[in-house]
Short mmCIF file of C-alpha atoms and ligand atoms in Angstrom, two decimals:
data_model
loop_
_atom_site.label_atom_id
_atom_site.label_comp_id
_atom_site.label_asym_id
_atom_site.label_seq_id
_atom_site.Cartn_x
_atom_site.Cartn_y
_atom_site.Cartn_z
CA MET E 11 -64.17 25.78 11.65
CA LEU E 12 -63.34 22.99 14.10
CA THR E 13 -66.21 21.09 15.69
CA PRO E 14 -66.22 20.90 19.53
CA ILE E 15 -65.35 17.17 19.36
CA THR E 16 -62.29 17.77 17.22
CA ARG E 17 -61.28 20.63 19.48
CA LEU E 18 -61.50 18.41 22.56
CA PHE E 19 -59.49 15.72 20.81
CA ALA E 20 -56.76 18.16 19.79
CA LEU E 21 -56.60 19.60 23.30
CA SER E 22 -56.22 16.19 24.95
CA LEU E 23 -53.50 15.28 22.45
CA VAL E 24 -51.57 18.39 23.47
CA ALA E 25 -52.11 17.56 27.15
CA LEU E 26 -50.89 13.98 26.66
CA THR E 27 -47.84 15.13 24.78
CA LEU E 28 -46.95 17.56 27.54
CA MET E 29 -47.43 14.90 30.20
CA SER E 30 -45.11 12.52 28.45
CA CYS E 31 -42.13 14.82 28.62
CA ARG E 32 -41.57 15.64 32.20
CA GLY E 33 -38.18 17.18 31.69
CA GLN E 34 -36.18 14.49 33.44
CA THR E 35 -34.36 11.34 32.44
CA SER E 36 -35.63 7.93 33.47
CA GLU E 37 -33.85 4.70 34.28
CA LYS E 38 -36.89 2.65 33.31
CA PRO E 39 -37.06 1.08 29.87
CA PRO E 40 -39.48 2.80 27.52
CA VAL E 41 -42.98 1.34 27.19
CA HIS E 42 -42.78 -1.24 24.45
CA PRO E 43 -46.31 -2.54 23.77
CA ASN E 44 -45.44 -4.93 20.95
CA LEU E 45 -42.30 -6.93 21.81
CA ASN E 46 -42.03 -8.82 18.54
CA MET E 47 -38.75 -10.68 18.95
CA ASP E 48 -36.76 -7.70 20.09
CA PHE E 49 -35.88 -9.19 23.43
CA GLN E 50 -34.52 -12.69 23.55
CA ASP E 51 -31.71 -14.55 25.23
CA ARG E 52 -28.55 -14.53 23.19
CA PHE E 53 -24.78 -14.49 23.49
CA ASN E 54 -22.51 -11.61 22.62
CA ALA E 55 -19.38 -12.10 20.54
CA GLN E 56 -16.56 -13.77 22.54
CA GLU E 57 -18.93 -14.54 25.44
CA GLU E 58 -18.57 -17.72 27.52
CA ASN E 59 -21.08 -20.55 27.24
CA SER E 60 -20.86 -23.44 29.69
CA PHE E 61 -23.06 -25.59 27.45
CA PHE E 62 -20.05 -26.45 25.27
CA ALA E 63 -17.05 -28.34 26.57
CA ASP E 64 -14.62 -25.66 25.37
CA GLY E 65 -16.69 -22.94 27.05
CA ARG E 66 -17.01 -20.85 23.88
CA ALA E 67 -20.31 -19.46 22.66
CA MET E 68 -18.86 -18.74 19.21
CA ARG E 69 -18.60 -21.96 17.24
CA THR E 70 -16.24 -22.86 14.42
CA PRO E 71 -17.78 -24.21 11.20
CA VAL E 72 -18.37 -27.96 11.17
CA GLU E 73 -15.30 -29.68 9.77
CA GLY E 74 -15.45 -30.45 6.08
CA THR E 75 -18.19 -27.92 5.38
CA VAL E 76 -18.14 -24.56 3.62
CA ALA E 77 -20.59 -21.74 4.25
CA ARG E 78 -22.86 -20.90 1.34
CA GLY E 79 -21.14 -18.48 -1.04
CA ASN E 80 -17.71 -19.15 0.43
CA LEU E 81 -16.46 -21.97 -1.75
CA ARG E 82 -13.23 -20.48 -3.01
CA GLN E 83 -12.19 -23.30 -5.23
CA GLU E 84 -10.77 -21.37 -8.17
CA SER E 85 -7.37 -20.47 -6.78
CA GLU E 86 -6.54 -18.49 -9.92
CA ILE E 87 -9.32 -16.06 -9.10
CA PHE E 88 -9.11 -16.01 -5.32
CA GLU E 89 -5.35 -16.26 -4.90
CA GLY E 90 -3.93 -15.50 -8.31
CA LEU E 91 -2.24 -18.93 -8.36
CA ASP E 92 -2.41 -21.70 -10.96
CA GLU E 93 -2.66 -25.40 -10.08
CA ASN E 94 1.13 -25.58 -9.54
CA GLY E 95 1.03 -22.73 -7.06
CA GLU E 96 2.68 -20.28 -9.50
CA PHE E 97 1.35 -16.76 -10.05
CA VAL E 98 -0.93 -16.62 -13.08
CA ASP E 99 0.22 -14.35 -15.88
CA TYR E 100 -3.24 -13.38 -17.11
CA ILE E 101 -6.35 -11.81 -15.64
CA PRO E 102 -8.77 -14.67 -14.93
CA VAL E 103 -11.96 -12.62 -15.25
CA ASP E 104 -13.59 -10.79 -18.19
CA VAL E 105 -11.89 -7.48 -18.91
CA THR E 106 -14.16 -4.82 -20.32
CA ARG E 107 -13.96 -1.06 -20.55
CA ASP E 108 -16.32 -0.76 -17.54
CA PHE E 109 -14.19 -3.15 -15.56
CA LEU E 110 -11.12 -1.04 -16.26
CA GLU E 111 -13.01 2.09 -15.16
CA ARG E 112 -13.97 0.31 -11.99
CA GLY E 113 -10.31 -0.49 -11.45
CA ARG E 114 -9.39 3.14 -11.93
CA ASN E 115 -11.99 4.15 -9.40
CA SER E 116 -10.72 1.73 -6.74
CA TYR E 117 -7.09 2.49 -7.56
CA GLU E 118 -7.72 6.18 -6.95
CA ILE E 119 -9.35 5.41 -3.61
CA TYR E 120 -6.82 2.93 -2.27
CA CYS E 121 -3.52 3.16 -4.10
CA THR E 122 -2.99 6.74 -5.32
CA VAL E 123 -2.05 8.06 -1.87
CA CYS E 124 1.15 6.06 -1.98
CA HIS E 125 1.79 4.90 -5.55
CA GLY E 126 0.68 8.17 -7.17
CA GLY E 127 -1.98 8.85 -9.81
CA THR E 128 0.25 7.69 -12.64
CA GLY E 129 1.86 4.90 -10.65
CA ASP E 130 5.22 6.67 -10.35
CA GLY E 131 5.45 6.10 -6.60
CA ARG E 132 5.06 9.76 -5.77
CA GLY E 133 1.74 9.77 -3.94
CA ILE E 134 0.99 12.43 -1.33
CA VAL E 135 2.06 10.16 1.54
CA MET E 136 5.49 9.83 -0.07
CA THR E 137 6.13 13.52 -0.65
CA GLY E 138 6.08 14.48 3.02
CA ASN E 139 8.61 13.23 5.50
CA TYR E 140 6.24 10.82 7.20
CA GLY E 141 8.66 7.96 7.74
CA TYR E 142 7.00 5.64 5.23
CA VAL E 143 8.85 3.08 3.20
CA PRO E 144 8.73 4.55 -0.34
CA ALA E 145 6.15 2.93 -2.59
CA PRO E 146 7.90 1.78 -5.75
CA THR E 147 7.09 3.15 -9.17
CA PHE E 148 5.17 0.66 -11.34
CA HIS E 149 7.23 1.79 -14.33
CA SER E 150 10.34 -0.26 -13.67
CA GLU E 151 11.56 -3.26 -15.57
CA ARG E 152 10.94 -5.52 -12.59
CA LEU E 153 7.36 -4.43 -11.91
CA ARG E 154 6.42 -4.46 -15.59
CA GLY E 155 7.59 -8.08 -15.57
CA LEU E 156 5.55 -9.05 -12.49
CA PRO E 157 2.87 -11.63 -13.35
CA ASP E 158 -0.72 -10.41 -12.94
CA GLY E 159 -1.24 -12.85 -10.09
CA GLU E 160 1.59 -11.27 -8.12
CA ILE E 161 0.04 -7.81 -8.34
CA TYR E 162 -3.23 -9.38 -7.23
CA SER E 163 -1.37 -10.96 -4.33
CA ALA E 164 0.16 -7.61 -3.29
CA ILE E 165 -3.39 -6.29 -2.83
CA ALA E 166 -4.78 -9.47 -1.25
CA ASN E 167 -1.89 -10.39 1.06
CA GLY E 168 0.25 -7.27 1.20
CA VAL E 169 3.93 -7.48 0.34
CA ARG E 170 6.80 -6.93 2.81
CA ASN E 171 6.12 -3.38 4.12
CA MET E 172 2.87 -2.86 2.27
CA PRO E 173 -0.23 -3.91 4.22
CA SER E 174 -2.94 -6.18 2.81
CA TYR E 175 -6.06 -4.53 1.44
CA ALA E 176 -8.13 -7.73 1.57
CA SER E 177 -10.54 -6.39 4.17
CA GLN E 178 -11.34 -3.28 2.12
CA ILE E 179 -11.19 -4.48 -1.48
CA LYS E 180 -13.34 -7.34 -2.78
CA VAL E 181 -11.87 -10.07 -4.99
CA GLU E 182 -13.38 -8.72 -8.18
CA ASP E 183 -12.26 -5.17 -7.49
CA ARG E 184 -8.74 -6.43 -6.83
CA TRP E 185 -8.63 -7.82 -10.37
CA ALA E 186 -10.11 -4.57 -11.67
CA ILE E 187 -7.22 -2.73 -10.00
CA VAL E 188 -4.69 -5.16 -11.51
CA THR E 189 -6.20 -4.34 -14.90
CA TYR E 190 -5.80 -0.63 -14.26
CA VAL E 191 -2.21 -1.00 -13.02
CA ARG E 192 -1.44 -2.80 -16.30
CA ALA E 193 -3.07 0.04 -18.23
CA LEU E 194 -0.97 2.58 -16.30
CA GLN E 195 2.17 0.61 -17.08
CA ARG E 196 1.35 0.53 -20.78
CA SER E 197 0.53 4.22 -20.79
CA GLN E 198 4.08 5.05 -19.68
CA TYR E 199 5.91 2.54 -21.82
CA VAL E 200 4.93 2.72 -25.45
CA PRO E 201 7.78 2.09 -27.88
CA GLU E 202 8.18 4.81 -30.48
CA GLU E 203 7.21 2.58 -33.43
CA GLN E 204 3.91 1.90 -31.73
CA MET E 205 3.35 5.58 -31.00
CA GLN E 206 3.37 6.33 -34.71
CA GLN E 207 0.00 4.69 -35.22
CA PHE E 208 -1.59 7.20 -32.85
CA ASP E 209 -2.41 10.76 -33.70
CA VAL E 210 0.23 12.40 -31.49
CA ASP E 211 2.96 14.91 -32.17
CA LEU E 212 6.12 13.00 -31.19
CA ALA E 213 8.35 16.05 -31.46
CA GLU E 214 6.16 17.94 -29.03
CA LEU E 215 6.08 15.04 -26.58
CA ARG E 216 9.84 14.79 -26.76
CA SER E 217 10.32 18.46 -26.04
CA GLU E 218 7.92 18.28 -23.08
CA PHE E 219 9.93 15.37 -21.77
CA THR E 220 13.19 17.28 -22.14
CA GLU E 221 11.70 20.29 -20.34
CA GLU E 222 10.59 18.10 -17.45
CA GLN E 223 14.05 16.56 -17.23
CA GLU E 224 15.69 19.96 -17.20
CA ARG E 225 13.31 21.08 -14.46
CA GLN E 226 14.23 18.06 -12.36
CA GLN E 227 17.91 18.60 -13.02
CA ALA E 228 17.63 22.23 -11.86
CA MET E 229 15.84 21.12 -8.70
CA ALA E 230 18.53 18.55 -7.98
CA GLU E 231 21.24 21.18 -8.44
CA ALA E 232 19.45 23.59 -6.10
CA ARG E 233 19.22 20.86 -3.49
CA GLU E 234 22.88 20.07 -3.89
CA ALA E 235 23.87 23.72 -3.46
CA ALA E 236 21.78 23.98 -0.30
CA SER E 237 23.30 20.81 1.10
CA ALA E 238 26.81 22.20 0.95
CA GLU E 239 25.99 24.03 4.17
CA GLU E 240 24.37 21.12 5.95
CA GLU E 241 25.92 19.57 9.01
CA VAL E 242 27.13 16.02 8.59
CA THR E 243 26.87 13.97 11.78
CA ALA E 244 26.14 10.40 12.77
CA GLN E 245 23.28 11.63 15.01
CA ARG E 246 21.61 13.23 12.03
CA GLY E 247 22.23 10.04 10.07
CA GLU E 248 20.49 8.02 12.75
CA ARG E 249 17.46 10.32 12.64
CA LEU E 250 17.34 10.03 8.85
CA TYR E 251 17.58 6.25 9.12
CA VAL E 252 14.33 6.29 11.10
CA GLN E 253 12.59 9.16 9.26
CA ASN E 254 13.10 7.53 5.89
CA ALA E 255 12.03 4.12 7.18
CA CYS E 256 15.38 2.51 6.33
CA ASN E 257 14.78 0.67 9.61
CA ALA E 258 11.82 -1.16 8.06
CA CYS E 259 14.27 -3.19 5.98
CA HIS E 260 17.74 -2.71 7.56
CA SER E 261 18.51 -3.62 11.18
CA VAL E 262 21.44 -2.30 13.21
CA ASP E 263 21.89 -5.49 15.26
CA GLY E 264 23.18 -7.82 12.57
CA SER E 265 19.86 -9.51 11.80
CA ALA E 266 18.70 -9.67 8.19
CA VAL E 267 15.24 -8.20 7.65
CA VAL E 268 14.13 -7.42 4.07
CA GLY E 269 17.63 -6.10 3.40
CA PRO E 270 21.07 -6.74 4.93
CA SER E 271 21.88 -5.33 8.36
CA PHE E 272 23.94 -2.13 8.61
CA ALA E 273 25.93 -3.62 11.48
CA GLY E 274 29.45 -4.38 10.30
CA LEU E 275 28.63 -3.20 6.77
CA TYR E 276 31.16 -0.39 6.45
CA GLU E 277 34.35 -1.45 4.61
CA SER E 278 33.25 -5.08 4.49
CA GLU E 279 33.33 -7.12 1.31
CA ARG E 280 29.97 -7.39 -0.47
CA ASN E 281 29.09 -10.12 -2.95
CA PHE E 282 26.51 -9.50 -5.64
CA THR E 283 24.05 -11.68 -7.50
CA ASP E 284 25.98 -11.20 -10.77
CA GLY E 285 29.06 -12.82 -9.23
CA THR E 286 31.05 -9.60 -8.75
CA SER E 287 32.05 -8.10 -5.41
CA ALA E 288 33.10 -4.76 -3.91
CA ILE E 289 34.16 -3.11 -0.66
CA ALA E 290 31.42 -1.12 1.09
CA ASP E 291 33.11 2.28 1.01
CA ASP E 292 31.42 5.69 0.83
CA ALA E 293 30.97 5.52 -2.94
CA TYR E 294 29.40 2.07 -2.77
CA ILE E 295 26.97 3.04 0.00
CA THR E 296 26.02 6.23 -1.85
CA GLU E 297 25.33 4.25 -4.98
CA SER E 298 23.28 1.71 -2.99
CA ILE E 299 21.07 4.56 -1.80
CA VAL E 300 20.53 6.55 -4.99
CA GLN E 301 20.64 3.68 -7.45
CA PRO E 302 19.86 0.54 -5.48
CA ASP E 303 19.37 -1.70 -8.50
CA ALA E 304 22.94 -1.13 -9.73
CA LYS E 305 24.30 -3.99 -7.59
CA ILE E 306 22.11 -6.53 -5.85
CA VAL E 307 23.54 -8.04 -2.70
CA GLU E 308 23.62 -11.82 -2.86
CA GLY E 309 20.78 -13.49 -1.02
CA TYR E 310 18.47 -10.48 -1.36
CA GLN E 311 15.83 -9.28 -3.78
CA ASN E 312 15.93 -6.13 -5.84
CA VAL E 313 13.14 -4.38 -3.91
CA MET E 314 14.68 -1.20 -2.51
CA ALA E 315 13.21 1.98 -3.99
CA ASN E 316 15.69 4.66 -4.94
CA TYR E 317 16.25 7.48 -2.47
CA SER E 318 17.72 9.96 -4.92
CA TYR E 319 15.75 12.73 -3.21
CA LEU E 320 18.16 12.63 -0.27
CA SER E 321 20.68 15.45 -0.36
CA GLU E 322 24.43 14.89 -0.34
CA GLY E 323 24.64 16.01 3.29
CA GLU E 324 21.90 13.61 4.26
CA ILE E 325 23.58 10.69 2.55
CA GLU E 326 26.94 11.57 4.14
CA SER E 327 25.24 11.68 7.54
CA ILE E 328 23.74 8.23 6.97
CA ILE E 329 27.19 6.94 6.05
CA GLU E 330 28.58 8.45 9.27
CA PHE E 331 25.85 6.60 11.16
CA ILE E 332 26.63 3.33 9.36
CA LYS E 333 30.32 3.76 10.27
CA THR E 334 29.44 3.89 13.98
CA LEU E 335 27.92 0.43 13.63
CA SER E 336 31.29 -1.07 12.71
CA ASP E 337 33.58 0.57 15.30
CA ASN E 338 34.46 -2.07 17.78
C1 HEC C 33 0.41 3.06 2.58
C2 HEC C 33 1.07 3.13 1.29
C3 HEC C 33 0.65 2.13 0.22
C4 HEC C 33 -0.60 1.95 -0.32
C5 HEC C 33 -1.87 2.67 0.04
C6 HEC C 33 -0.43 0.95 -1.34
N1 HEC C 33 0.86 0.53 -1.42
FE1 HEC C 33 1.62 -0.82 -2.73
N2 HEC C 33 3.45 -0.65 -1.85
C7 HEC C 33 3.74 0.19 -0.80
C8 HEC C 33 5.11 -0.05 -0.36
C9 HEC C 33 5.82 0.68 0.79
C10 HEC C 33 5.62 -1.05 -1.18
C11 HEC C 33 7.03 -1.66 -1.11
C12 HEC C 33 7.05 -2.65 0.02
C13 HEC C 33 8.40 -3.25 0.24
O1 HEC C 33 9.14 -3.50 -0.73
O2 HEC C 33 8.71 -3.51 1.41
C14 HEC C 33 4.55 -1.40 -2.13
C15 HEC C 33 4.68 -2.36 -3.14
C16 HEC C 33 3.70 -2.62 -4.08
C17 HEC C 33 3.88 -3.50 -5.22
C18 HEC C 33 5.17 -4.20 -5.60
C19 HEC C 33 5.18 -5.60 -5.14
C20 HEC C 33 6.50 -6.29 -5.39
O3 HEC C 33 6.45 -7.50 -5.65
O4 HEC C 33 7.57 -5.67 -5.31
C21 HEC C 33 2.68 -3.53 -5.90
C22 HEC C 33 2.37 -4.30 -7.16
C23 HEC C 33 1.77 -2.67 -5.17
N3 HEC C 33 2.42 -2.15 -4.09
C24 HEC C 33 0.46 -2.44 -5.53
C25 HEC C 33 -0.44 -1.67 -4.78
C26 HEC C 33 -1.83 -1.52 -5.12
C27 HEC C 33 -2.51 -2.12 -6.32
C28 HEC C 33 -2.37 -0.70 -4.15
C29 HEC C 33 -3.82 -0.29 -3.99
C30 HEC C 33 -4.74 -1.38 -3.74
C31 HEC C 33 -1.32 -0.35 -3.22
N4 HEC C 33 -0.16 -0.96 -3.64
C32 HEC C 33 -1.48 0.48 -2.13
C33 HEC C 33 2.90 1.11 -0.21
C34 HEC C 33 1.56 1.23 -0.46
C1 HEC C 34 11.77 -1.94 1.27
C2 HEC C 34 12.93 -2.32 1.97
C3 HEC C 34 14.12 -1.34 2.00
C4 HEC C 34 14.14 -0.06 2.46
C5 HEC C 34 12.98 0.75 3.03
C6 HEC C 34 15.50 0.40 2.34
N1 HEC C 34 16.27 -0.60 1.79
FE1 HEC C 34 18.28 -0.53 1.48
N2 HEC C 34 18.23 -2.42 0.70
C7 HEC C 34 17.12 -3.24 0.65
C8 HEC C 34 17.48 -4.52 0.09
C9 HEC C 34 16.54 -5.70 -0.13
C10 HEC C 34 18.86 -4.46 -0.18
C11 HEC C 34 19.73 -5.58 -0.78
C12 HEC C 34 19.47 -5.71 -2.26
C13 HEC C 34 20.15 -4.64 -3.04
O1 HEC C 34 21.37 -4.60 -3.02
O2 HEC C 34 19.45 -3.82 -3.67
C14 HEC C 34 19.30 -3.12 0.22
C15 HEC C 34 20.62 -2.67 0.12
C16 HEC C 34 21.07 -1.51 0.72
C17 HEC C 34 22.47 -1.17 0.86
C18 HEC C 34 23.64 -2.05 0.49
C19 HEC C 34 23.81 -2.96 1.68
C20 HEC C 34 24.83 -4.04 1.59
O3 HEC C 34 24.76 -4.92 2.47
O4 HEC C 34 25.69 -4.03 0.72
C21 HEC C 34 22.52 0.06 1.50
C22 HEC C 34 23.76 0.83 1.90
C23 HEC C 34 21.15 0.47 1.73
N3 HEC C 34 20.30 -0.50 1.25
C24 HEC C 34 20.79 1.65 2.32
C25 HEC C 34 19.49 2.03 2.61
C26 HEC C 34 19.11 3.28 3.21
C27 HEC C 34 20.09 4.35 3.67
C28 HEC C 34 17.76 3.31 3.32
C29 HEC C 34 16.86 4.43 3.83
C30 HEC C 34 17.13 5.73 3.29
C31 HEC C 34 17.28 2.04 2.78
N4 HEC C 34 18.35 1.31 2.34
C32 HEC C 34 15.95 1.66 2.72
C33 HEC C 34 15.84 -2.91 1.07
C34 HEC C 34 15.46 -1.68 1.58
#
């Protein structure tokens, strides 16, 4: 049973509560009995401050000083560069099983969408027609040969059309990802002699591989058959040039971007890094698209991913478009 005093107390509590919510909004600040240091004069980011000659409230660090915890002296760790400014070809932190797992975790968050779970460049972003520059497979001769520091740099600084992930991925996690990319590369490139020491059925693996190749071959043939009925026009070629992000690396105004311009390309003489040359006819342009590392144009790097998923009709349309850039 409640005593009368308790009852009175409870009743007044209810009354007070009811009084405090009067069902309307108020412009007045709420009652704030203990101010602590909640309210003080301060400047917002980017605000002006006439106290300083340059009028800025935000100050730059005093020259010659480094904020605590920000001394990034070891360039091999923070930039992946040795003392000569060359990319390091080792991972400059301790590699453990946990570290590798951490790399896998971050890789799956940040890289899989484009580079694919196995690093084959077929992430979900690349399978749709979203107009992205294709992410390369990590299982090519060139990327297997990349020094560790250069992979680190791709994450830290971005590379050509790939943005930097420095703001999302901490230094240590970047190295963890490099470790995992190396593990992925090894997983797809084990010479047969080395396979023998593992408990795997080579014959079975080989037959799985053949099946997969046959499946891909059948898909390619189906695409080819469908493309026989496609229209081939320069307008379609121009659309494809944008949709497939060719424009990220090839201009149409004669300026060199990552790759050579398409202006004036058709039927011109091309010189290659191996000293040979050729005329840019239909066959050459087709080869440049489906097998870009066959001939590397002089003055450029071997960085174009292969577009073998384009159908014959699509490639012919792109060639029609390229032709229009030489007619004058
Ligand atoms: C939005 C898609 C996208 C994401 C996400 C992405 N990449 Fe890339 N990556 C690309 C593209 C596109 C290129 C090719 C850029 C070019 O050649 O212009 C590339 C190139 C690379 C290269 C080759 C660099 C070279 O020297 O040729 C490496 C290594 C690489 N990425 C690693 C990573 C790692 C590690 C991650 C995760 C932290 C990642 N990428 C996330 C799209 C992506
Ligand atoms: C990541 C950048 C990049 C993208 C995207 C790209 N290319 Fe390239 N491409 C290059 C580079 C670099 C070269 C020169 C090196 C070489 O020969 O591989 C080149 C060479 C070529 C050449 C030979 C050019 C010449 O001057 O002889 C053709 C044709 C070509 N690309 C077509 C295409 C088409 C079509 C697309 C889109 C479907 C495309 N490229 C997308 C980078 C790119």
